Short mmCIF file of C-alpha atoms and ligand atoms in Angstrom, two decimals:
data_model
loop_
_atom_site.label_atom_id
_atom_site.label_comp_id
_atom_site.label_asym_id
_atom_site.label_seq_id
_atom_site.Cartn_x
_atom_site.Cartn_y
_atom_site.Cartn_z
CA MET A 60 59.32 70.70 9.18
CA THR A 61 62.87 72.23 8.17
CA HIS A 62 62.92 74.21 5.12
CA ASN A 63 66.44 74.25 3.02
CA ALA A 64 67.88 78.10 3.12
CA GLN A 65 66.56 79.40 -0.02
CA PRO A 66 68.16 82.35 -1.15
CA TYR A 67 66.56 85.63 -1.73
CA GLN A 68 66.54 86.51 -5.78
CA PRO A 69 64.70 89.36 -6.88
CA PHE A 70 63.65 90.14 -10.36
CA THR A 71 63.09 93.65 -11.66
CA ARG A 72 63.28 95.44 -14.63
CA ASN A 73 67.03 94.77 -15.32
CA ASN A 74 67.10 91.26 -15.13
CA ILE A 75 63.58 90.03 -15.70
CA GLN A 76 64.65 88.73 -19.15
CA THR A 77 66.75 86.05 -17.43
CA LEU A 78 63.70 84.52 -15.72
CA PRO A 79 62.81 81.31 -17.61
CA GLN A 80 58.90 81.75 -16.78
CA PHE A 81 59.29 85.35 -18.69
CA LYS A 82 61.05 83.81 -21.62
CA GLU A 83 58.06 82.00 -22.65
CA LEU A 84 55.94 84.63 -22.46
CA ASP A 85 54.34 86.11 -25.58
CA LYS A 86 56.35 89.07 -27.12
CA PHE A 87 53.73 91.36 -26.49
CA THR A 88 53.36 90.81 -22.79
CA GLN A 89 57.00 90.90 -22.59
CA HIS A 90 56.86 94.57 -24.20
CA VAL A 91 54.11 95.52 -21.61
CA ILE A 92 56.34 94.47 -19.09
CA ARG A 93 59.34 96.44 -20.29
CA VAL A 94 57.11 99.49 -20.99
CA VAL A 95 54.75 99.70 -17.59
CA SER A 96 58.04 99.03 -15.61
CA ALA A 97 59.83 101.91 -17.24
CA VAL A 98 57.14 103.91 -14.92
CA PHE A 99 56.37 102.06 -12.32
CA PRO A 100 58.32 100.42 -10.02
CA PHE A 101 58.55 96.26 -10.50
CA ARG A 102 60.07 93.60 -8.35
CA THR A 103 59.04 90.39 -7.72
CA ASN A 104 60.91 87.33 -6.54
CA ARG A 105 61.38 83.83 -7.61
CA TYR A 106 59.57 82.28 -4.08
CA VAL A 107 56.47 84.08 -5.60
CA VAL A 108 57.17 83.39 -9.38
CA ASP A 109 58.06 79.87 -8.66
CA ASN A 110 55.27 79.43 -5.59
CA LEU A 111 52.35 81.64 -5.95
CA ILE A 112 51.97 82.21 -9.59
CA ASP A 113 50.33 79.82 -12.04
CA TRP A 114 51.81 80.40 -15.40
CA SER A 115 49.07 78.52 -17.20
CA ASN A 116 46.69 81.37 -16.53
CA ILE A 117 48.51 84.39 -17.29
CA PRO A 118 47.78 87.36 -17.47
CA HIS A 119 44.34 86.88 -15.15
CA ASP A 120 46.35 84.63 -12.11
CA PRO A 121 45.67 87.07 -9.35
CA ILE A 122 49.38 87.08 -8.28
CA TYR A 123 51.17 88.29 -11.54
CA GLN A 124 48.29 90.97 -11.47
CA LEU A 125 49.42 91.68 -8.19
CA THR A 126 53.41 91.79 -8.90
CA PHE A 127 53.74 92.11 -12.56
CA PRO A 128 53.40 95.19 -14.35
CA GLN A 129 50.21 95.57 -16.59
CA ARG A 130 49.13 96.92 -19.53
CA GLY A 131 45.83 98.78 -17.90
CA MET A 132 47.92 100.56 -15.62
CA LEU A 133 48.87 103.29 -18.28
CA ASN A 134 46.28 105.03 -20.39
CA ASP A 135 46.70 104.58 -24.14
CA ALA A 136 48.64 107.67 -24.68
CA ASP A 137 50.86 106.92 -21.78
CA PHE A 138 51.66 103.40 -22.99
CA ASN A 139 52.15 104.44 -26.83
CA THR A 140 54.64 107.45 -25.88
CA VAL A 141 56.85 105.24 -23.31
CA SER A 142 56.32 102.62 -26.25
CA ARG A 143 57.76 104.33 -28.88
CA LEU A 144 60.46 105.61 -27.17
CA ILE A 145 61.51 101.86 -26.17
CA GLU A 146 61.10 100.37 -30.04
CA ALA A 147 63.50 103.28 -31.13
CA GLU A 148 66.03 102.62 -28.29
CA ALA A 149 65.78 106.07 -27.06
CA THR A 150 68.43 107.50 -24.78
CA ARG A 151 68.27 106.73 -21.08
CA LYS A 152 67.87 110.59 -20.77
CA GLU A 153 64.73 110.61 -23.36
CA LEU A 154 63.52 107.79 -21.74
CA GLN A 155 63.40 109.28 -18.20
CA GLU A 156 62.32 112.72 -19.24
CA ALA A 157 59.13 110.77 -20.63
CA VAL A 158 58.56 108.96 -17.45
CA THR A 159 58.95 112.06 -15.15
CA ALA A 160 56.44 113.44 -17.03
CA ILE A 161 54.23 110.75 -16.83
CA ARG A 162 54.74 110.26 -13.18
CA LEU A 163 54.04 113.96 -12.24
CA HIS A 164 50.43 113.53 -12.74
CA HIS A 165 49.82 110.49 -10.86
CA ASN A 166 48.98 111.38 -7.35
CA PRO A 167 51.77 109.86 -5.31
CA HIS A 168 50.65 111.15 -1.65
CA PRO A 169 46.84 110.85 -1.27
CA ALA A 170 44.92 111.34 1.39
CA GLY A 171 46.93 114.56 2.87
CA GLN A 172 49.23 112.23 4.72
CA ILE A 173 52.29 114.44 3.69
CA GLU A 174 50.73 118.22 4.55
CA TYR A 175 49.02 116.98 7.73
CA ASN A 176 50.67 114.36 9.72
CA VAL A 177 54.22 114.83 10.29
CA PRO A 178 54.83 115.89 13.54
CA LYS A 179 57.38 118.71 15.15
CA LEU A 180 59.68 118.70 18.24
CA ASP A 181 60.75 121.98 19.40
CA GLY A 182 59.85 123.52 16.34
CA GLU A 183 62.13 120.78 14.27
CA THR A 184 59.87 118.43 11.79
CA LEU A 185 60.66 114.97 11.99
CA PRO A 186 60.33 113.05 8.89
CA GLY A 187 59.72 109.74 9.13
CA ILE A 188 57.58 109.98 11.76
CA GLN A 189 53.33 110.39 11.17
CA HIS A 190 50.93 110.75 14.04
CA LYS A 191 47.36 111.14 13.06
CA TYR A 192 45.71 109.35 15.90
CA ASP A 193 46.34 109.91 19.47
CA GLU A 194 46.98 106.73 20.39
CA THR A 195 49.34 105.36 17.02
CA VAL A 196 52.38 106.56 15.97
CA LEU A 197 53.68 105.91 12.57
CA PHE A 198 57.46 105.03 12.08
CA PHE A 199 58.84 104.69 8.53
CA PRO A 200 62.59 103.88 9.21
CA SER A 201 64.77 105.00 6.36
CA ARG A 202 66.19 101.37 5.91
CA GLY A 203 62.76 99.64 5.59
CA GLN A 204 61.68 102.04 2.48
CA THR A 205 61.65 98.64 -0.18
CA CYS A 206 59.92 95.27 -0.52
CA HIS A 207 60.58 91.69 -1.29
CA ALA A 208 58.10 92.69 -4.00
CA TYR A 209 56.34 95.12 -5.06
CA CYS A 210 52.57 95.52 -5.40
CA SER A 211 51.54 96.90 -8.68
CA TYR A 212 49.40 99.11 -7.43
CA CYS A 213 51.56 100.78 -4.38
CA PHE A 214 51.11 104.62 -3.97
CA ARG A 215 54.48 104.39 -2.00
CA TRP A 216 56.59 104.09 -5.00
CA PRO A 217 58.27 107.87 -4.53
CA GLN A 218 59.87 106.12 -1.07
CA PHE A 219 61.42 103.04 -3.15
CA VAL A 220 64.42 105.20 -3.77
CA HIS A 221 66.40 103.28 -1.39
CA MET A 222 68.57 105.18 1.09
CA ASP A 223 70.51 102.95 3.63
CA ASP A 224 72.18 105.68 5.77
CA LEU A 225 73.10 104.34 9.11
CA LYS A 226 73.69 107.70 10.61
CA PHE A 227 70.77 108.83 9.57
CA ALA A 228 69.09 105.85 10.89
CA ALA A 229 70.46 106.36 14.37
CA LYS A 230 69.28 109.89 14.40
CA GLU A 231 65.61 108.89 13.42
CA SER A 232 65.64 106.06 16.47
CA ASP A 233 66.73 108.91 18.53
CA ASP A 234 64.16 111.48 17.19
CA LEU A 235 61.25 108.71 17.61
CA VAL A 236 62.39 108.09 21.45
CA ARG A 237 62.46 111.94 22.00
CA TYR A 238 58.79 112.65 20.62
CA LEU A 239 57.46 109.35 22.46
CA LYS A 240 58.86 110.74 25.75
CA ARG A 241 57.09 114.07 25.44
CA HIS A 242 53.96 111.94 24.02
CA THR A 243 52.27 109.47 26.84
CA GLU A 244 49.14 109.55 24.91
CA VAL A 245 50.45 107.28 22.34
CA THR A 246 50.34 103.75 23.17
CA ASP A 247 51.41 102.04 19.88
CA VAL A 248 54.14 102.66 17.61
CA LEU A 249 53.52 100.95 14.08
CA PHE A 250 56.25 100.23 12.23
CA THR A 251 56.03 100.61 8.54
CA GLY A 252 57.38 101.35 5.05
CA GLY A 253 57.79 99.74 2.61
CA ASP A 254 58.37 96.68 4.50
CA PRO A 255 60.28 97.13 8.01
CA ALA A 256 61.15 93.07 7.69
CA ILE A 257 63.12 94.01 4.57
CA MET A 258 65.94 95.10 7.35
CA ASN A 259 68.58 92.55 8.85
CA THR A 260 67.62 91.90 12.71
CA ARG A 261 70.27 94.33 13.57
CA ALA A 262 68.89 97.37 11.88
CA LEU A 263 65.80 96.48 13.09
CA ARG A 264 67.00 95.95 16.63
CA GLN A 265 68.43 99.40 16.41
CA TYR A 266 65.42 100.81 15.84
CA ILE A 267 63.14 98.87 18.50
CA GLU A 268 65.42 98.25 21.28
CA PRO A 269 65.40 102.09 22.32
CA LEU A 270 61.69 101.76 22.79
CA LEU A 271 61.71 99.44 25.20
CA ILE A 272 63.08 101.57 28.27
CA PRO A 273 60.88 102.51 31.28
CA GLU A 274 60.35 105.82 29.86
CA LEU A 275 58.31 104.67 27.48
CA GLU A 276 56.23 102.69 29.21
CA HIS A 277 53.52 103.95 28.02
CA ILE A 278 54.02 102.40 24.26
CA GLN A 279 52.29 99.13 25.00
CA THR A 280 51.89 97.77 21.46
CA ILE A 281 54.87 97.19 18.85
CA ARG A 282 53.36 96.83 15.40
CA ILE A 283 55.07 95.66 12.60
CA GLY A 284 53.33 96.60 8.97
CA THR A 285 54.85 93.42 6.85
CA LYS A 286 53.90 91.42 3.69
CA ALA A 287 57.10 89.49 4.14
CA LEU A 288 54.81 86.88 5.23
CA ALA A 289 53.54 86.74 1.70
CA TYR A 290 56.23 87.68 -0.64
CA TRP A 291 59.41 85.88 1.81
CA PRO A 292 57.83 83.80 4.59
CA GLN A 293 61.52 82.53 4.76
CA ARG A 294 62.37 86.09 6.65
CA PHE A 295 61.17 84.17 9.65
CA VAL A 296 62.02 80.52 8.79
CA SER A 297 65.20 80.16 6.80
CA ASP A 298 66.91 83.27 6.53
CA ALA A 299 70.31 83.45 8.43
CA ASP A 300 68.99 85.93 11.01
CA ALA A 301 65.39 84.26 11.54
CA ASP A 302 65.94 83.05 14.68
CA ASP A 303 67.36 86.03 15.86
CA LEU A 304 64.44 88.12 14.49
CA LEU A 305 62.30 85.96 16.51
CA ARG A 306 64.33 86.36 19.71
CA LEU A 307 63.93 89.80 19.24
CA PHE A 308 60.13 89.44 19.38
CA GLU A 309 60.52 87.49 22.37
CA GLU A 310 62.36 89.89 24.15
CA ILE A 311 59.59 92.62 23.28
CA SER A 312 57.25 90.15 24.97
CA ALA A 313 59.68 89.89 28.03
CA THR A 314 59.10 93.62 29.10
CA GLY A 315 55.32 93.11 29.01
CA ARG A 316 54.48 94.69 25.50
CA HIS A 317 52.78 93.25 23.01
CA VAL A 318 54.08 92.24 19.26
CA ALA A 319 51.23 92.68 16.62
CA ILE A 320 52.20 91.81 13.28
CA MET A 321 50.14 93.50 10.72
CA ALA A 322 50.53 91.11 7.93
CA HIS A 323 49.21 91.92 4.40
CA TYR A 324 47.36 89.12 2.37
CA SER A 325 45.96 89.98 -0.79
CA HIS A 326 44.93 86.70 -1.56
CA PRO A 327 44.54 82.88 0.13
CA LYS A 328 47.23 81.66 -2.76
CA GLU A 329 49.70 83.63 -0.48
CA MET A 330 49.02 81.49 2.53
CA SER A 331 49.50 78.44 0.86
CA THR A 332 53.02 76.76 1.07
CA PRO A 333 54.44 75.02 3.59
CA VAL A 334 56.99 77.98 4.34
CA ALA A 335 54.36 80.41 4.46
CA GLN A 336 52.28 78.34 6.79
CA GLU A 337 55.44 77.89 9.13
CA GLY A 338 56.47 81.20 9.28
CA VAL A 339 52.87 82.35 10.69
CA ARG A 340 53.54 79.09 13.01
CA ARG A 341 56.77 80.42 14.06
CA LEU A 342 55.70 84.28 14.92
CA ARG A 343 53.31 82.88 16.81
CA ASN A 344 55.38 80.56 18.86
CA ALA A 345 57.58 83.79 19.59
CA GLY A 346 54.33 85.34 20.98
CA CYS A 347 53.33 87.28 18.35
CA GLU A 348 49.99 87.90 17.33
CA ILE A 349 49.18 88.46 13.51
CA ARG A 350 46.15 90.73 12.33
CA THR A 351 45.61 90.05 8.72
CA GLN A 352 44.47 93.05 6.26
CA ALA A 353 44.55 94.17 2.33
CA PRO A 354 43.14 96.65 -0.52
CA LEU A 355 40.29 95.30 -2.31
CA MET A 356 42.15 95.51 -5.81
CA ARG A 357 40.34 94.83 -9.12
CA HIS A 358 42.02 92.04 -10.80
CA ILE A 359 43.78 90.61 -7.66
CA ASN A 360 41.11 90.14 -4.83
CA ASP A 361 37.68 91.70 -6.33
CA ASN A 362 35.41 88.66 -5.56
CA PRO A 363 34.09 87.01 -2.32
CA ALA A 364 36.01 83.97 -2.63
CA ALA A 365 39.19 85.31 -2.04
CA TRP A 366 38.32 87.39 0.78
CA ALA A 367 36.45 84.41 2.24
CA GLY A 368 39.63 82.38 1.61
CA ILE A 369 41.79 84.77 2.94
CA TRP A 370 39.87 85.06 6.22
CA HIS A 371 39.06 81.20 6.63
CA ASN A 372 42.79 80.76 6.29
CA ALA A 373 43.82 83.25 8.85
CA VAL A 374 41.65 81.88 11.63
CA ALA A 375 42.74 78.34 11.18
CA MET A 376 46.10 79.53 11.38
CA GLY A 377 45.63 81.42 14.29
CA MET A 378 45.50 84.74 12.95
CA ILE A 379 42.82 87.57 13.37
CA PRO A 380 41.18 89.24 10.26
CA TYR A 381 41.43 92.98 10.56
CA TYR A 382 40.78 95.41 8.20
CA MET A 383 39.66 95.31 4.31
CA PHE A 384 40.60 98.62 2.87
CA VAL A 385 39.21 100.28 -0.17
CA SER A 386 41.60 100.82 -3.09
CA ARG A 387 43.31 104.28 -2.40
CA ASP A 388 43.93 107.17 -5.29
CA THR A 389 46.84 105.94 -6.17
CA GLY A 390 49.01 106.30 -9.48
CA PRO A 391 47.46 103.38 -11.68
CA LYS A 392 44.06 103.78 -9.63
CA ARG A 393 41.67 103.37 -12.85
CA TYR A 394 42.61 99.92 -13.57
CA PHE A 395 42.50 98.66 -9.88
CA GLU A 396 39.37 100.33 -8.58
CA VAL A 397 36.17 98.82 -7.13
CA SER A 398 33.54 101.16 -6.76
CA LEU A 399 32.29 101.46 -2.84
CA ALA A 400 28.77 99.43 -3.73
CA GLU A 401 30.84 96.74 -5.51
CA SER A 402 33.12 96.78 -2.55
CA LEU A 403 30.57 96.81 -0.06
CA HIS A 404 28.74 93.72 -1.95
CA ILE A 405 31.91 91.86 -2.13
CA PHE A 406 32.68 92.37 1.74
CA ARG A 407 29.06 91.23 2.79
CA GLN A 408 29.21 88.31 0.66
CA ALA A 409 32.68 86.99 2.02
CA PHE A 410 31.59 88.19 5.74
CA THR A 411 28.63 86.07 5.86
CA ARG A 412 30.53 83.01 5.43
CA LEU A 413 32.59 83.23 8.54
CA SER A 414 31.87 81.95 11.87
CA GLY A 415 32.20 84.79 14.11
CA LEU A 416 36.21 84.51 15.13
CA GLY A 417 36.44 85.69 11.59
CA ARG A 418 33.90 88.51 11.78
CA THR A 419 36.59 90.54 13.46
CA VAL A 420 37.62 91.93 10.45
CA ARG A 421 36.22 95.44 9.51
CA GLY A 422 35.35 96.51 6.01
CA PRO A 423 35.15 98.27 3.57
CA VAL A 424 37.40 101.16 5.23
CA MET A 425 38.83 104.30 3.89
CA SER A 426 41.68 105.48 5.22
CA ALA A 427 40.88 109.31 4.06
CA THR A 428 41.92 112.58 5.21
CA PRO A 429 39.57 112.91 7.92
CA GLY A 430 40.12 109.60 9.12
CA LYS A 431 38.93 106.12 8.40
CA ILE A 432 35.64 105.64 7.56
CA HIS A 433 33.65 102.01 7.62
CA ILE A 434 31.22 101.70 5.26
CA GLN A 435 28.74 99.83 7.13
CA GLY A 436 25.69 99.41 4.67
CA THR A 437 23.10 100.46 2.88
CA ALA A 438 19.81 101.88 4.07
CA HIS A 439 16.90 103.96 2.97
CA ILE A 440 16.24 107.04 4.72
CA ASN A 441 12.89 109.22 4.20
CA GLY A 442 13.11 107.15 0.92
CA GLU A 443 16.48 108.09 -0.27
CA LYS A 444 18.82 105.51 -0.58
CA ALA A 445 22.10 106.00 1.42
CA PHE A 446 25.29 104.61 2.40
CA VAL A 447 25.63 104.04 6.26
CA LEU A 448 29.30 105.36 7.52
CA SER A 449 30.85 105.72 10.38
CA PHE A 450 34.55 106.51 11.33
CA LEU A 451 36.51 104.42 13.02
CA GLN A 452 39.53 106.42 13.65
CA GLY A 453 39.11 110.27 13.13
CA ARG A 454 41.09 113.13 13.10
CA ASN A 455 38.76 114.12 16.00
CA PRO A 456 38.30 111.39 18.28
CA ASN A 457 34.56 112.86 18.79
CA TRP A 458 33.98 112.01 15.38
CA VAL A 459 34.18 108.12 16.05
CA GLY A 460 31.28 105.33 16.34
CA ARG A 461 29.04 107.97 15.35
CA PRO A 462 26.73 106.72 12.08
CA PHE A 463 26.05 109.11 9.22
CA PHE A 464 24.72 108.99 5.90
CA ALA A 465 25.66 109.47 2.56
CA HIS A 466 23.64 109.80 -0.81
CA PHE A 467 24.02 106.30 -2.33
CA ASP A 468 26.00 106.92 -5.67
CA PRO A 469 26.80 102.84 -7.00
CA THR A 470 29.90 104.88 -9.15
CA ALA A 471 31.53 106.32 -6.21
CA THR A 472 34.97 105.00 -5.73
CA TRP A 473 36.63 107.14 -2.85
CA PHE A 474 34.93 109.20 0.10
CA THR A 475 35.47 112.37 -1.84
CA ASP A 476 32.76 111.21 -4.34
CA LEU A 477 30.35 111.11 -1.66
CA ARG A 478 27.33 113.69 -1.00
CA PRO A 479 24.97 114.06 2.20
CA LEU A 480 21.67 113.16 1.98
CA SER A 481 19.00 115.74 0.12
CA GLY A 482 18.70 118.81 1.97
CA LYS A 483 21.52 118.77 4.24
CA PRO A 484 24.41 120.81 3.45
CA HIS A 485 27.40 119.07 4.89
CA PHE A 486 28.14 115.58 6.73
CA PHE A 487 28.01 116.15 10.64
CA TYR A 488 31.65 116.69 10.96
CA LYS A 489 32.28 119.59 8.59
CA SER A 490 31.82 121.74 11.33
CA ASP A 491 34.81 121.46 12.67
CA ALA A 492 36.69 123.25 10.44
CA VAL A 493 38.81 120.37 9.21
CA PRO A 494 40.29 119.62 5.80
CA ALA A 495 38.06 117.37 4.56
C1 PLP B 588 45.54 103.18 10.33
C2 PLP B 588 46.23 104.28 10.44
C3 PLP B 588 46.37 103.71 12.04
C4 PLP B 588 46.16 102.61 12.71
O1 PLP B 588 44.82 102.69 13.02
P1 PLP B 588 44.04 101.40 13.89
O2 PLP B 588 42.83 101.89 13.89
O3 PLP B 588 44.57 101.74 15.20
O4 PLP B 588 44.94 100.08 13.61
C5 PLP B 588 47.30 104.70 12.53
N1 PLP B 588 47.84 105.87 11.65
C6 PLP B 588 47.36 106.11 10.54
C7 PLP B 588 47.66 107.15 9.46
C8 PLP B 588 46.41 105.39 9.97
O5 PLP B 588 46.12 105.43 8.73
S1 SF4 B 589 54.39 95.36 0.53
FE1 SF4 B 589 53.25 97.44 1.21
S2 SF4 B 589 54.41 99.16 0.89
FE2 SF4 B 589 55.48 96.95 -0.34
S3 SF4 B 589 54.91 97.28 -2.32
FE3 SF4 B 589 52.97 96.16 -1.18
S4 SF4 B 589 51.92 97.45 -0.84
FE4 SF4 B 589 53.48 98.79 -1.39
#
């Protein structure tokens, strides 16, 4: 199948009024988009708008909820403050001051990521690298800190101030190599962002090639975390350097390493277009294994049919269902949050519809400060209803794979809301004196 090269065309707060579908929206909805996008970053693109959103179903359409700012993302007071300033045609400076104040009381760095996980080498901290679990290093290339569209709930928005500095990139890549040479326990390097697939192939190659040297034989897997298969599958199909990108992946495989694409899919609609399917086929033909993951979000995929659809399609297309995450503590969390009890219900309803090939997926999973915590189910322990939990990854590897219990709280939305069972002073791992 051939696809005509379609240019990537973003829409942001600055040019959204030129989008035909925007002009068709009612005045209030247009105003909401202007107000909320003054606070939270907003970017969508022509492919998403024309192919993934059903414009007869606004505001309920899941991909509209995923990529457009929503009224519920701001509380009434904040919404009214910004709304009044915009209606009064306030100066840029006035608007900026109000927006900065609002942003400050949202939480941009959940789960202790910043404080605990940035490693040091010879006394120097290495920005752009996180090393939390022994086997896997996360790498945030500075040139990959944006995405082809933005998810409305994304907690990474402080990063979306784009830094496109070649010199810095070279230093980063050098730091990563020096760090990995000293850390032979690391088997996986996960390129994340933003979206590393936003980079052109030359830039990505500049980061990846230095990792393929014999001294880094312990690096067995290069993982690429990306939402481009959903937001801009042309990246792997018809972009000018799409073939080069696939060649780079083939070169990695030729060194005996595994290329794992960690594909962010929020909804089966994202897998429905011919170009999205062609992107998957081409990556697989280049030797990549694709694993799917996403958070469970209110208004976007808070129903079993969405998840069963993602996992069914994944298996049919030759991808491996991997994680369903619980929506984490992000800026506009209230609007998107789903309780742990409901998350578990949705997960099980979808999971039970799959053959064994789809049951590679783990969920619901909370990526929290002590580790990745899997909500395995509920049980009654001495007559008390409990969540059954276990660590899939732990700040301390000894915590992994040991089931433990928390008092069942139907309103809990995050790990920090959970308490031990009656009569237990703390969870088992607390004794390790590590911040929870
Ligand atoms: C999820 C995660 C990883 C990767 O964990 P896997 O279970 O191997 O996929 C690595 N580092 C951090 C900080 C993570 O949150
Ligand atoms: S693709 Fe990932 S990094 Fe980009 S906006 Fe969505 S959640 Fe955030």
